[in-house]
Every structure is written in structure tokens, then in C-alpha cells.
Coordinates of C-alpha atoms in Angstrom, one line a residue:
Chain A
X1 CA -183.1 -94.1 179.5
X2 CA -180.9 -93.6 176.3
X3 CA -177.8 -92.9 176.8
X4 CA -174.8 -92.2 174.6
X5 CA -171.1 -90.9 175.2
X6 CA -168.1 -90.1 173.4
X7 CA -164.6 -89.4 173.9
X8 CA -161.3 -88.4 172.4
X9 CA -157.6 -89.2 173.0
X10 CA -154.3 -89.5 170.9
X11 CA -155.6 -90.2 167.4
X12 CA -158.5 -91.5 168.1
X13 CA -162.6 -90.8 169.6
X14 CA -164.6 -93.5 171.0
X15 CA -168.3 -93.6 170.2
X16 CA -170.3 -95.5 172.6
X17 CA -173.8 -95.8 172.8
X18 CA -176.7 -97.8 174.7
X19 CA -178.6 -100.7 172.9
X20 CA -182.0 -100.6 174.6
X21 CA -184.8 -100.1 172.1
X22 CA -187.3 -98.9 174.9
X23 CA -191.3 -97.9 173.8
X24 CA -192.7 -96.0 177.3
X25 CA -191.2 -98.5 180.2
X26 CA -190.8 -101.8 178.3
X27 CA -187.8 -102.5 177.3
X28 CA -188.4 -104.2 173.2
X29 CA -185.2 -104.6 172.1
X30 CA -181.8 -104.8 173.7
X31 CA -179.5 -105.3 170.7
X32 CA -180.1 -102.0 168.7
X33 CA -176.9 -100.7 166.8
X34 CA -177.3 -96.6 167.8
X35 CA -174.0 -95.7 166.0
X36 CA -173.8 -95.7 162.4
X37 CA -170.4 -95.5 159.9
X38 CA -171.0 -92.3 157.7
X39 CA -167.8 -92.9 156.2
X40 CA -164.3 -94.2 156.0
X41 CA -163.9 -92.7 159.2
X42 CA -166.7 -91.0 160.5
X43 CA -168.8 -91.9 162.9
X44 CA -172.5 -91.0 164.4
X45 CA -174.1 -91.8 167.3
X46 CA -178.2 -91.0 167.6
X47 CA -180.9 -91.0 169.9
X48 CA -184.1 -89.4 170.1
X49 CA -187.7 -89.5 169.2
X50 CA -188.1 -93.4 167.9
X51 CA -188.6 -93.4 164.1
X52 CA -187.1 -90.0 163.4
X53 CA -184.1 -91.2 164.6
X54 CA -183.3 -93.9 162.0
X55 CA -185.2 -92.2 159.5
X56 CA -182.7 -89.1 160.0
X57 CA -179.5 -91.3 160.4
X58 CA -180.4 -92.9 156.9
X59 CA -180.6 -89.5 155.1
X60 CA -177.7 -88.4 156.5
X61 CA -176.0 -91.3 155.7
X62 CA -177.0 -91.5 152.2
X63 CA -176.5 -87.7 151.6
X64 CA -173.0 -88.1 152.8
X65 CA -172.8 -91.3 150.6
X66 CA -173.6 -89.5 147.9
X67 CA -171.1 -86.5 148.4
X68 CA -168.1 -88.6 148.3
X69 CA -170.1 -90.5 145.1
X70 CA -170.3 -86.9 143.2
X71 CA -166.9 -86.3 144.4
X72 CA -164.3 -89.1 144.8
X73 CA -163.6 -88.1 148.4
X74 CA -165.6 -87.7 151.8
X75 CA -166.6 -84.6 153.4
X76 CA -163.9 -84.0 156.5
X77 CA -165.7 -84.2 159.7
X78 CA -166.5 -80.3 160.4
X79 CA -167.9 -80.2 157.1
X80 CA -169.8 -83.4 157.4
X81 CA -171.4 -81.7 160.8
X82 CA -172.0 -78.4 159.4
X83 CA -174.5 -80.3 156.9
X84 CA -175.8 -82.2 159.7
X85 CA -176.3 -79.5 161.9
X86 CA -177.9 -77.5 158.8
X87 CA -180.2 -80.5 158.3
X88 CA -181.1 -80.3 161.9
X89 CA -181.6 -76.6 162.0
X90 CA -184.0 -76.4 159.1
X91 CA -186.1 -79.6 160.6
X92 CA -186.7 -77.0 163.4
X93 CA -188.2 -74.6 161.8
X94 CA -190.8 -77.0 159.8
X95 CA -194.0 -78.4 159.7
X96 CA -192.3 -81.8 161.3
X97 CA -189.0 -81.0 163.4
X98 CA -186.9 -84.4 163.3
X99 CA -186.1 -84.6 167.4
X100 CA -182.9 -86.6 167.1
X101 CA -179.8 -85.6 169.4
X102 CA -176.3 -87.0 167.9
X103 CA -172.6 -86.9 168.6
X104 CA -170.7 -87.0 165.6
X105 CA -166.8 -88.3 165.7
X106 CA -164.6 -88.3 163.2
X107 CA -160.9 -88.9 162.3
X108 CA -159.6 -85.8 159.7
X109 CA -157.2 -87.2 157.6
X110 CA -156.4 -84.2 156.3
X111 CA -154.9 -82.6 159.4
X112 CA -154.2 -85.9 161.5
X113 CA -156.8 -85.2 164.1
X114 CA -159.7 -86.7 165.8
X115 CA -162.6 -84.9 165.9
X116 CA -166.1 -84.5 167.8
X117 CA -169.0 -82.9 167.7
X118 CA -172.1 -82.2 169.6
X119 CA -174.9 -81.4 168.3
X120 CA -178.9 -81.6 169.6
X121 CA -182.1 -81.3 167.5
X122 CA -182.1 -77.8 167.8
X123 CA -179.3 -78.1 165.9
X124 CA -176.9 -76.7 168.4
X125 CA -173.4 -77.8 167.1
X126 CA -170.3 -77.7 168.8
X127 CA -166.8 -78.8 169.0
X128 CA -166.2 -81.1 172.4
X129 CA -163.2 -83.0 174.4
X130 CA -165.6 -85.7 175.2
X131 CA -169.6 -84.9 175.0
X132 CA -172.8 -87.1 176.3
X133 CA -176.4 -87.4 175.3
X134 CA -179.4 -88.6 177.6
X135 CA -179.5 -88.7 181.5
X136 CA -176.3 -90.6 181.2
X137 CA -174.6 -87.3 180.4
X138 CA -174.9 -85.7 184.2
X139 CA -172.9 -88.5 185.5
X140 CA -170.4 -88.8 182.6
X141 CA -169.9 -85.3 181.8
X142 CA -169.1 -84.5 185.5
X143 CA -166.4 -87.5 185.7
X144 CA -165.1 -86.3 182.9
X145 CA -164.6 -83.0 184.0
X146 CA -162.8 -83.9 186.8
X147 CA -159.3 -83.9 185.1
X148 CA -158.9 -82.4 181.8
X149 CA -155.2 -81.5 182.6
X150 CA -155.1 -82.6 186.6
X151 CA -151.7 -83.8 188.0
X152 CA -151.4 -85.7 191.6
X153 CA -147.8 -85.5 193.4
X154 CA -147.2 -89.2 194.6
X155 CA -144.2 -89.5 196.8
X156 CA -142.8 -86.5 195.4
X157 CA -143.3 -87.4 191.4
X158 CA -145.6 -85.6 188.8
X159 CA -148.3 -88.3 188.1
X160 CA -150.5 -87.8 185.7
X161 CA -154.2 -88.4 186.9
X162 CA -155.3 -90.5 183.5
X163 CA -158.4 -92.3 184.7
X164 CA -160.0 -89.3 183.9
X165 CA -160.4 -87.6 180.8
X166 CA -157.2 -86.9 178.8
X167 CA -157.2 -85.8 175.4
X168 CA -153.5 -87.4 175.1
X169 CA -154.4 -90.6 176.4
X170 CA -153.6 -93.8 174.6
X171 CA -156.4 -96.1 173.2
X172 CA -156.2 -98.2 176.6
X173 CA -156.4 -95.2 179.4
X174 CA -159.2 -94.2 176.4
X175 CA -161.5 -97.4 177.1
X176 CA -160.8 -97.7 180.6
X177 CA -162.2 -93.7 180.8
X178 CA -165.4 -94.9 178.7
X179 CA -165.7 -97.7 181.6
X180 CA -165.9 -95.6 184.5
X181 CA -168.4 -93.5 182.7
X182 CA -170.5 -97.2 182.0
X183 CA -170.0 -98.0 185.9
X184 CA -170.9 -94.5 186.7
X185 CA -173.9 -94.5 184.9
X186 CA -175.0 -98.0 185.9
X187 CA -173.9 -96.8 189.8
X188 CA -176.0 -93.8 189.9
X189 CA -178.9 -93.7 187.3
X190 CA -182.0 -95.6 188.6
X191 CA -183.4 -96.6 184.6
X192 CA -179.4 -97.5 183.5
X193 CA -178.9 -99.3 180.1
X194 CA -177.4 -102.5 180.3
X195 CA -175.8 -103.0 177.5
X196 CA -173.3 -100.9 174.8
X197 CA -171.9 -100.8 172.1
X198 CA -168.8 -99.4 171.7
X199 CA -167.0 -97.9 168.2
X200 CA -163.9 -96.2 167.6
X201 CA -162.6 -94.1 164.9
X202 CA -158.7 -93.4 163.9
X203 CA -156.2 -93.5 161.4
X204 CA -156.9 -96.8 160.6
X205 CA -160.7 -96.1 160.3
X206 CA -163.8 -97.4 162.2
X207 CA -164.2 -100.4 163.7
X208 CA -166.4 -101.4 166.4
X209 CA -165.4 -103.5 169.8
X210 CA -166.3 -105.2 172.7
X211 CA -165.8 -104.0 176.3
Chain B
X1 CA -188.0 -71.8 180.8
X2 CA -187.9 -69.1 178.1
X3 CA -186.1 -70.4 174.7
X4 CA -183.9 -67.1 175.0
X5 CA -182.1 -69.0 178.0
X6 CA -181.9 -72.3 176.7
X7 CA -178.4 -72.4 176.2
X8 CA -176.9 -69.1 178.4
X9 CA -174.3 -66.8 177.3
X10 CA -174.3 -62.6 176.8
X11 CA -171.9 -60.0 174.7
X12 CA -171.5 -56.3 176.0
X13 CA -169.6 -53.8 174.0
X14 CA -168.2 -50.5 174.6
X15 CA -167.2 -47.1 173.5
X16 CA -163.9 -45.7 174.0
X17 CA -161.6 -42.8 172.4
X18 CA -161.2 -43.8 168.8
X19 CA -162.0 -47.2 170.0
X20 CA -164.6 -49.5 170.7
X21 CA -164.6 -52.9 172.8
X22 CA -166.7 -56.2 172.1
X23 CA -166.4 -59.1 174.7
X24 CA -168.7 -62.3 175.1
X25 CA -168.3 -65.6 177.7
X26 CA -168.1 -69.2 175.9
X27 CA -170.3 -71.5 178.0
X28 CA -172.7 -73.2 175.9
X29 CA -175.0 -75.2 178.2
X30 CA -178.0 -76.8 178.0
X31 CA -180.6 -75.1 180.0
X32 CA -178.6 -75.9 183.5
X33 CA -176.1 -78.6 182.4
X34 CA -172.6 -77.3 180.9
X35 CA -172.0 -78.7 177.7
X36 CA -169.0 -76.3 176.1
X37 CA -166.4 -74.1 177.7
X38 CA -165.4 -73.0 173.8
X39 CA -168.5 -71.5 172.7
X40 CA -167.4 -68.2 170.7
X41 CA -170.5 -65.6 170.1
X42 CA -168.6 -62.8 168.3
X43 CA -167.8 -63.4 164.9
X44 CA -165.6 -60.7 162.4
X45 CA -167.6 -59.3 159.8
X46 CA -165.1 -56.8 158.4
X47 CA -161.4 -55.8 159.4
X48 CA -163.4 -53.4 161.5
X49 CA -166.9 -54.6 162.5
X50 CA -167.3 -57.2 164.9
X51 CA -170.8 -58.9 165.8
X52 CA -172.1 -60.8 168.7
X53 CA -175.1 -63.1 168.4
X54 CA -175.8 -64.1 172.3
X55 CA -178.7 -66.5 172.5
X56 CA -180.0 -69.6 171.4
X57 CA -177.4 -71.9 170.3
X58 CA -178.5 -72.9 167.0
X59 CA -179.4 -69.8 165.7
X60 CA -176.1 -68.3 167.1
X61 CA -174.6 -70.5 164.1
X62 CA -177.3 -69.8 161.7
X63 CA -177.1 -66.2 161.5
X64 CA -173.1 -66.4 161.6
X65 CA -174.1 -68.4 158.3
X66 CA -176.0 -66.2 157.1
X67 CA -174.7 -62.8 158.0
X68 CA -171.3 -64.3 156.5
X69 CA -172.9 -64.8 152.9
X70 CA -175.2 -61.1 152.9
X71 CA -172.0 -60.0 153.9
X72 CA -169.9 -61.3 151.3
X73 CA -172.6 -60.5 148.5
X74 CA -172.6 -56.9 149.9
X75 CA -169.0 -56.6 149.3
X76 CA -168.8 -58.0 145.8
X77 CA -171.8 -56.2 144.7
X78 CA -170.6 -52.6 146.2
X79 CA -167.1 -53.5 145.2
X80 CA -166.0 -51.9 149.0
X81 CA -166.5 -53.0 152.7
X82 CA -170.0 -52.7 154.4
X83 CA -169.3 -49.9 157.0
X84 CA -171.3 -50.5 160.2
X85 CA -174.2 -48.3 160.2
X86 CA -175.3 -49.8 157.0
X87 CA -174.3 -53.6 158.7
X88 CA -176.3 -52.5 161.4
X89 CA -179.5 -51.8 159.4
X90 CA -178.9 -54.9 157.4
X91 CA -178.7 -57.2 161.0
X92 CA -182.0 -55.0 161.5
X93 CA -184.0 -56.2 158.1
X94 CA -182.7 -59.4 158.2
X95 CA -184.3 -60.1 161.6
X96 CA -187.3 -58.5 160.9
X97 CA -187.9 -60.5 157.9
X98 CA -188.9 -63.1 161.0
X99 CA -191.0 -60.9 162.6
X100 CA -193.4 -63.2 163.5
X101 CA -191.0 -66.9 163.8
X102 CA -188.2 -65.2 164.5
X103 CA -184.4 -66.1 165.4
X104 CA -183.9 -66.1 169.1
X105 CA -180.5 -63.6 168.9
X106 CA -180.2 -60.3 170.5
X107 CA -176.9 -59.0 168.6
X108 CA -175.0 -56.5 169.5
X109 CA -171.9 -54.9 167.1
X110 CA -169.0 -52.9 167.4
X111 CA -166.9 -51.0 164.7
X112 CA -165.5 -48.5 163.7
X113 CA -166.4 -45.7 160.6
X114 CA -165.0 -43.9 158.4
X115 CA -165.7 -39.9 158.6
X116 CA -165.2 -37.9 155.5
X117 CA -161.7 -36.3 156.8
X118 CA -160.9 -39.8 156.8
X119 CA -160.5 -40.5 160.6
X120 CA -161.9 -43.5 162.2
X121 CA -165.8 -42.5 164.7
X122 CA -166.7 -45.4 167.1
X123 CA -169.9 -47.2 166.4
X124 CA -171.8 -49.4 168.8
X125 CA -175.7 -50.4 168.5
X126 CA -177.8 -53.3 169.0
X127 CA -181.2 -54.8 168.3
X128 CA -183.5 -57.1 169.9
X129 CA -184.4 -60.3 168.7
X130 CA -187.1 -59.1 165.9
X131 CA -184.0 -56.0 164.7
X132 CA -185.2 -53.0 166.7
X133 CA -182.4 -51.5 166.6
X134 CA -180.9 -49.7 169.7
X135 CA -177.6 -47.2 168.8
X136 CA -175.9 -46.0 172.3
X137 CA -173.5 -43.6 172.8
X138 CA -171.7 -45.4 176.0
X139 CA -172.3 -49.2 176.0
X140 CA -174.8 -52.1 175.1
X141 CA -175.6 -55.2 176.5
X142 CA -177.1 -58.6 175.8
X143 CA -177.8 -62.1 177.2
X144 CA -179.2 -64.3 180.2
X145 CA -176.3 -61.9 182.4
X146 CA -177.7 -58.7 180.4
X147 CA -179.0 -56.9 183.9
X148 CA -176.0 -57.8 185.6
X149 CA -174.1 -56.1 182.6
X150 CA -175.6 -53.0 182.9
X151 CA -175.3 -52.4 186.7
X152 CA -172.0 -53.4 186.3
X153 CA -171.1 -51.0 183.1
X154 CA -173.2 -48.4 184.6
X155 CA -170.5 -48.2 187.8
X156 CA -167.7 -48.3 185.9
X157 CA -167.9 -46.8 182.4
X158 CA -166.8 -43.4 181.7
X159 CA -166.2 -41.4 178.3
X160 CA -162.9 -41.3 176.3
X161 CA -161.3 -44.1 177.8
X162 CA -157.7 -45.6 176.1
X163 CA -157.7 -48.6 174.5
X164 CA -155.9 -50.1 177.5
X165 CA -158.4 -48.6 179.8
X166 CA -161.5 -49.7 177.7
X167 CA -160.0 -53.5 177.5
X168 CA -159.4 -53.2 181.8
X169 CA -163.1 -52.0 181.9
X170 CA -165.1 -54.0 179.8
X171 CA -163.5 -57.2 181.0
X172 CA -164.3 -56.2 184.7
X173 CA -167.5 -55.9 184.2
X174 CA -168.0 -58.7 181.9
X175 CA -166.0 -60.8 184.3
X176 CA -167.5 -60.2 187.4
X177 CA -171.2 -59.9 185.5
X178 CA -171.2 -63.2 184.5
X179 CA -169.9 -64.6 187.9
X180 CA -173.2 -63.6 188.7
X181 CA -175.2 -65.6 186.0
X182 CA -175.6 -69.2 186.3
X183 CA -175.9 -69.2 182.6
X184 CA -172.8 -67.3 181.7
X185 CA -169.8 -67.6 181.8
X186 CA -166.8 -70.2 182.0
X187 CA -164.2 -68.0 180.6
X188 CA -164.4 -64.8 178.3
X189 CA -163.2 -63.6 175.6
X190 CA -162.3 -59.9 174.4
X191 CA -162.0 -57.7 171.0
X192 CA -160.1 -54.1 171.4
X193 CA -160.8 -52.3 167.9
X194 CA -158.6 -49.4 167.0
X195 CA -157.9 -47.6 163.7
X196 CA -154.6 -50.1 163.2
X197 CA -155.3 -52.9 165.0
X198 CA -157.5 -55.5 166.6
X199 CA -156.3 -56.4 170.1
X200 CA -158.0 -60.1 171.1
X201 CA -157.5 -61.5 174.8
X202 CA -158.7 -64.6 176.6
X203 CA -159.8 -64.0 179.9
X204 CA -158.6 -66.0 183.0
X205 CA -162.1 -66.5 184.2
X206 CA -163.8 -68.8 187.1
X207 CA -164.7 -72.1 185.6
X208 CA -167.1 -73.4 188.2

């Protein structure tokens, strides 16, 4: 099933996301790009009801596009996801609700932090460490959890415990993290993706690698 | 599963001697998963009116919206602060505009008001989710943890308590209300609202 994570660290959020294109149990399609660039250095990660997920992304996208068009800059990320999460919200209530679930990171320039955002098709919005979307999240969430801030005395020393999730980890102790939730995932779910793709987003902007 | 407990969290709010109290958990979840342990229902509406939205999620953030611009139009069209009676009847008409699609929020609010001598009267009410509106004299309650509130409140509320002893009694029972609630809880957080100040505390709460 889709699955989609992301988390933050020192100056930076990951944003990964499965690549399975599934229609009811065949798999059609295992090189789908689920994250799109809404910006220098904003990032979106979607999944959902097939066709109203695209179809949402690229309004988004282009709305967002054409903000920073009008205006010679680019919405910060909390502003970019209240709009979003209006978007969502006001789907809800119409004639044809778009059922899209996202996870939004973003890199604010302005204050020199990373930033991410949760938000579902209800449009339920808020402001996360690290976040998860799909049946991926009950594994990944909970590993996650396990050490926000959790310190282990080795042989008398304070070590920190960074395989888990730190928010003032460095890129590296950031992608092994986003492993052990792909491991985790693949370990315990019974319809695991195979196959991610990973982005990040920091100072330097959004680029995407390979794990 | 009803929509009203789709993503957990209640407010209570309390009467005290020239005071009034306003506290709400921050778990936002998603019906039995755990998604946010910084999920803030109450929002300031003036220096002295607080309101909490308990709920579901995205209306929680709608009618913050929303309340935040009637709010603001109020004020520059009055050219003076909306006192809370009058906020309360305008929480009221906005949610019965949706009488029949409406927001899934049962807020409650707590201020204080002016009285002609120019003293400060406590002022708690709230409303259910299509603005009936409910004004109590000792305490409301609201949320997936709402009957655990009130047997809670109900044992340990008495009248004229001190701002100290209002902010020791409403976060007992908010504290050990939501213990009981699987959809509440994972900390709280607590508004003390006096004549000259506003006294806000985060709660040391179980986050399992």
C-alpha cells in the first residue's frame, strides 16, 4: 500500500515517498515520482485517491507558481500550507472532495529553519518532527517515537541514541533514520513498497537522491 | 466511528473569584493512531476572551480562521473590543448558519466582562456543534473526554476559588480526565485569566 514518510534534522527534512502506481492489487507502475518541487525549496509529498492526487498536486503547484510570479518571491512554508490546507478544507465540503493526504516540507529561509507539515484530506494541518502517510505510518511513526530526546549511558558516558529520531541530527544520522523506517516497513507490512524515492530540502534547496 | 472523534481532544473551563480558567490537551490523532503531541485547541480572541474549539481537526483551524477575521471586523467596525457575551452569541450564529452541514466543534470560552462600576465579572458558556448555546455558572466541558470532565469537575470544583486554586483544580481534573480517554491527552495546556494578567502553563502530563 502507499506509503510516504518524512523527517527533519539540522537544516534540513527528508521527503520520501513509495513509487508503486497500484490500481486494486496489480501493481501498474513502479517508477511513479509521488513528491513534487513546489518551489525553491519546498517540497510535497501526495498520495491518495488516483487521479485526484495529481490533479490536486498540479493546482497546487501552479497556484504556488503563480504567487511567487505576482510577487517576485515564494510563499514561506506555513503560508504555502495554510493555502494548501485551505484548498483541502473547502474540497471537503463540495460537490467532489479531492481525497489526497500530503506531507509538505519546506526550508524557511527567512528564519533558517526546516519545516514540516501534515496535513490529510480533511484538511487537518499540523506542524510535525517527522510525520507518515499510509499503513507505512504505524511502523515508522512508532520507531520514530522511540527517541525524540533519549540518551543511553555506555560504560559510564552520555551517548546519544541517534538511530532514532533526532531533530539535531546531521544529514547522515537523517538518512540512515529514513532507512530503518524503509526496513521497518518492508520487515513488518505484508503489501510493502519496494521501491522509494527519496528528496531532501535545505539551505541549498531541493534535490532528490538515491538510497 | 462518529466524525466528532475522528481526531480526539476536549477543553474544560472554569469559574473562579474574579477569575476564570480555560485548559485543553494537544494530541491530535487520527482516529486511534497519534499523529501530534502539539495540537493547541484554545486560541485568544481578545486580551480577555479565550476560545476552545475541541473537535474535528480541520474545522478546529477553520473556525480559528474564521472567528479571527469576524473578530477583527467586529473590532474595527465598533471601534472597541467584542466583550464575551456578545462573542458568545456571535460563536452561536456563526454555527448555526450550518445548521444543517455543520462544523464538527463544540467550543467552549472563557473571559472576563466589564460591569458598569468598572470591575471585571467571570464569563464562561459553551455551545454545541450547531451554537446552542449553554452559559454555566460553575464549569463547562467538551470533547471525546467530556464525561470524564464532568465527573471529575463535579468532585472537585467549588465557588470562589483563587487564581492559584482555580489553576491547581482545573488542571487536576483535566489531567487525570484525559488519562482516562484514549483520545485525549499527551500533555495539556492551561490559561489563568484575571483582571491584570493572563497566567499560561504547560502541563507535565503522561505521554503514553
Amino acid at each position: 500500500m502507499e506509503t510516504s514518510f518524512a523527517i527533519t534534522g539540522k537544516g534540513y527534512v527528508i521527503v520520501a515517498a513509495d513509487t508503486t502506481a497500484a490500481r486494486s492489487i496489480v501493481k501498474m507502475k513502479t517508477d511513479e515520482d509521488k513528491i513534487k518541487a513546489l518551489g525553491p525549496h519546498l517540497l510535497m509529498a501526495y498520495s491518495g485517491e488516483p487521479g485526484d492526487t495529481v490533479q490536486f498536486a498540479e493546482y497546487v503547484e501552479r497556484n504556488i507558481r503563480l504567487y511567487q510570479i505576482r510577487h517576485h518571491y515564494s510563499l514561506r512554508p506555513s503560508a504555502a500550507a495554510s493555502w494548501v490546507r485551505r484548498s483541502l478544507a473547502e474540497s471537503l465540503r463540495s460537490r467532489h472532495p479531492y481525497s489526497v493526504n500530503l506531507l509538505l516540507g519546506g526550508y524557511d529561509e527567512a528564519s533558517d529553519e526546516p519545516k514540516l507539515y501534515w496535513i490529510d484530506y480533511l484538511g487537518t494541518m499540523t506542524e510535525v518532527p517527522f510525520g507518515a502517510h499510509g499503513y507505512g505510518s504505524y511502523f515508522a511513526l512508532s520507531l520514530l517515537d522511540r527517541c525524540v530526546k533519549k540518551y543511553l549511558v555506555i560504560s559510564g558516558a552520555l551517548i546519544c541514541h541517534s538511530r532514532y529520531h533526532n531533530p539535531d541530527a546531521t544529514l547522515e544520522e537523517g538518512i540512515e533514520t529514513l532507512k530503518r523506517c524503509i526496513d521497518e516497513v518492508a520487515k513488518r507490512l505484508i503489501v510493502s513498497p519496494s521501491k522509494y524515492k527519496v528528496k531532501i530540502v535545505d539551505k541549498d534547496g531541493v534535490r532528490e537522491i538515491e538510497l | 466511528m462518529s466524525i466528532m472523534e475522528n481526531n480526539g481532544g476536549s477543553v474544560i473551563a472554569m469559574v473562579g473569584k474574579e477569575c476564570v480558567a480555560i485548559a485543553c490537551d494537544l494530541r491530535l490523532g487520527n482516529q486511534a493512531l497519534g499523529v501530534s503531541s502539539d495540537f493547541q485547541k484554545i486560541f485568544p480572541v481578545t486580551d480577555r476572551i479565550f476560545l476552545g474549539l475541541p473537535g474535528l481537526g480541520t474545522d478546529v483551524t477553520t473556525l480559528k480562521e474564521l472567528f479571527r477575521f469576524r473578530v477583527n471586523m467586529y473590532t474595527i467596525k465598533e471601534e472597541r473590543e467584542i466583550e464575551p457575551e456578545t462573542f458568545a452569541h456571535l460563536v452561536s450564529s456563526t454555527l448555526y448558519e450550518h445548521r444543517f452541514g455543520p462544523y464538527f466543534i463544540e467550543p467552549v470560552m472563557a473571559g472576563l466582562s466589564k460591569t458598569p462600576s468598572g470591575g471585571f465579572k467571570p464569563f464562561i458558556a459553551a455551545t454545541d456543534l450547531i451554537g446552542c448555546l449553554n452559559f454555566a455558572k460553575d464549569f463547562v466541558v467538551a470533547g471525546t473526554a467530556s464525561s470524564k470532565l464532568f465527573g471529575v469537575a463535579e468532585g472537585l470544583w467549588e465557588p470562589d476559588l483563587e487564581p492559584e486554586d482555580l489553576f491547581e483544580t482545573i488542571s487536576q481534573t483535566i489531567m487525570n480526565a484525559v488519562d482516562r480517554d484514549a483520545y485525549s491527552g499527551w500533555g495539556c495546556i492551561v490559561h489563568v485569566i484575571t483582571k491584570d494578567q493572563i497566567v499560561t502553563r504547560t502541563l507535565k502530563a503522561r505521554m503514553d
